[in-house]
C-alpha positions as semicolon CSV with decimal commas, in nm:
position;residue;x (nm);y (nm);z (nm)
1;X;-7,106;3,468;8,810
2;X;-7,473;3,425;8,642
3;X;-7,516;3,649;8,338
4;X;-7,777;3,864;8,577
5;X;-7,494;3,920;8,759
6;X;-7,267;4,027;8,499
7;X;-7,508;4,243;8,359
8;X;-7,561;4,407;8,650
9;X;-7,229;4,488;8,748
10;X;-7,143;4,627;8,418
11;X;-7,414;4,843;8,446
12;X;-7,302;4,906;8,810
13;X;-7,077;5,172;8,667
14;X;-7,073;5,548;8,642
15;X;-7,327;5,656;8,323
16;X;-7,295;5,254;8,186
17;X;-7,586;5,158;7,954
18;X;-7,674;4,826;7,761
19;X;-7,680;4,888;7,426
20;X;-7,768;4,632;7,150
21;X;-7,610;4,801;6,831
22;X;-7,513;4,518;6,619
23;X;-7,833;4,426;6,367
24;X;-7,620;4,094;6,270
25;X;-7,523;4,013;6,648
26;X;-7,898;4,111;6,832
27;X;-7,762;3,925;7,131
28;X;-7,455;4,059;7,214
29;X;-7,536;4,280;7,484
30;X;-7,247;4,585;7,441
31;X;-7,204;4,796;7,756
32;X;-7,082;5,129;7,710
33;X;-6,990;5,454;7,900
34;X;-7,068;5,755;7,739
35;X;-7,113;5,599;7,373
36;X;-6,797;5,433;7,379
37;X;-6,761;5,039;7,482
38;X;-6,583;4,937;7,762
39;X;-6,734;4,541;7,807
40;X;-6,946;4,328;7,547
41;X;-7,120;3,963;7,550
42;X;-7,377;3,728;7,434
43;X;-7,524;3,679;7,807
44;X;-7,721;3,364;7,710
45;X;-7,434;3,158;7,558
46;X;-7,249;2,856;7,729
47;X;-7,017;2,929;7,856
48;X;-7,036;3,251;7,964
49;X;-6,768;3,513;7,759
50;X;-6,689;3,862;7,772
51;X;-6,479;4,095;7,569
52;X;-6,313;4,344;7,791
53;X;-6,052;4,614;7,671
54;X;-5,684;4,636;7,858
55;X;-5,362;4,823;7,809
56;X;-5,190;4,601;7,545
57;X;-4,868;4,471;7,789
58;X;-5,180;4,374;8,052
59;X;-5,380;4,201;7,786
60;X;-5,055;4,006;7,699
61;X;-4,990;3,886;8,089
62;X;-5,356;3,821;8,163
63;X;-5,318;3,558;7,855
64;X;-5,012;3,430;8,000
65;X;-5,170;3,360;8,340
66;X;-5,481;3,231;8,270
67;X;-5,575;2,980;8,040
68;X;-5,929;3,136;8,052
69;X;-5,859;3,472;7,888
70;X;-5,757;3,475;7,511
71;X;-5,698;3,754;7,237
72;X;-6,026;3,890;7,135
73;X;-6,190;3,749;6,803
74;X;-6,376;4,092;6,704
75;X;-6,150;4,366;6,759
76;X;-5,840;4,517;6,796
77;X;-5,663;4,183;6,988
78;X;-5,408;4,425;7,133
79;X;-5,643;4,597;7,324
80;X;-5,937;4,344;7,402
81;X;-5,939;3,965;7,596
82;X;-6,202;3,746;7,548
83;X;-6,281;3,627;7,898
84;X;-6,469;3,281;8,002
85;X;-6,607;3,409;8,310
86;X;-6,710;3,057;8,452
87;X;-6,344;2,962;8,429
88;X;-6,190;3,271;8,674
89;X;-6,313;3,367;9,013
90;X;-6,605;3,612;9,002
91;X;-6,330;3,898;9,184
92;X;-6,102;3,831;8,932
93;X;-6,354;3,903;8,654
94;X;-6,500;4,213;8,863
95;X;-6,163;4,362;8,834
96;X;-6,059;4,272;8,495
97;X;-6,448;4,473;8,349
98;X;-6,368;4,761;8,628
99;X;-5,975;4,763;8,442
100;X;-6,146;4,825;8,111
101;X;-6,395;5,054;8,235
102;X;-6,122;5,307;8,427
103;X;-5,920;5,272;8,066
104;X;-6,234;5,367;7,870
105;X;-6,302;5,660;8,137
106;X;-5,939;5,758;8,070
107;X;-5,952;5,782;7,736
108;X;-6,237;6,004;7,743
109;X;-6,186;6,389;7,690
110;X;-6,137;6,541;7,995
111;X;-6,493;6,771;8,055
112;X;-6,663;6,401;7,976
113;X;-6,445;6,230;8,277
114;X;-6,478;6,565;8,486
115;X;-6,870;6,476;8,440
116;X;-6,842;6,151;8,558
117;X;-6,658;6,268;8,841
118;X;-6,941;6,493;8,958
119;X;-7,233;6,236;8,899
């Protein structure tokens, strides 16, 4: 998966935007839905990462599995995976960013998700 690529599916989803909030960070592309951040990464770094948020228990397993996917460095680590996107099959990491977008989405109060529903 090219960073283009990535990009574009994040922003794929229901009301997703690029946002590029960190002053320190000006790179690190932060996708969000409805102000809050469901996927982030520095698109033009080798090789390719991104931080994606997952129920803690899944976050735990996904590390078990695959080398590729480690706690992440900037957050909560019980809730987000660092992902090296090269290293996984592009499905795999299409399903991991549309895990942490649903869990965003659910987390959401529930006019915001019944929005999102009707768009």
């Amino acid at each position: 998966m090219t960073p283009a690529e990535l990009r574009a599916f994040c922003l794929s989803f229901n009301a997703a935007a690029e946002e590029f909030p960190f002053p320190r960070n000006p790179e690190l592309s932060t996708f969000k839905v409805l102000g809050k951040i469901f996927a982030f990464s520095a698109l033009a770094e080798q090789p390719l990462k991104i931080a994606l948020k997952a129920e803690p228990e899944n976050a735990i397993r996904q590390r078990e599995q695959h080398p590729a996917i480690v706690p992440g460095w900037h957050l909560n680590k019980r809730h987000w995976n660092t992902v090296t996107v090269d290293e996984l099959p592009d499905a795999y990491v299409r399903e991991l960013i549309e895990d942490s977008y649903d869990l965003v989405v659910a987390g959401l109060p529930k006019a915001e998700r019944l929005r999102l529903d009707r768009a």
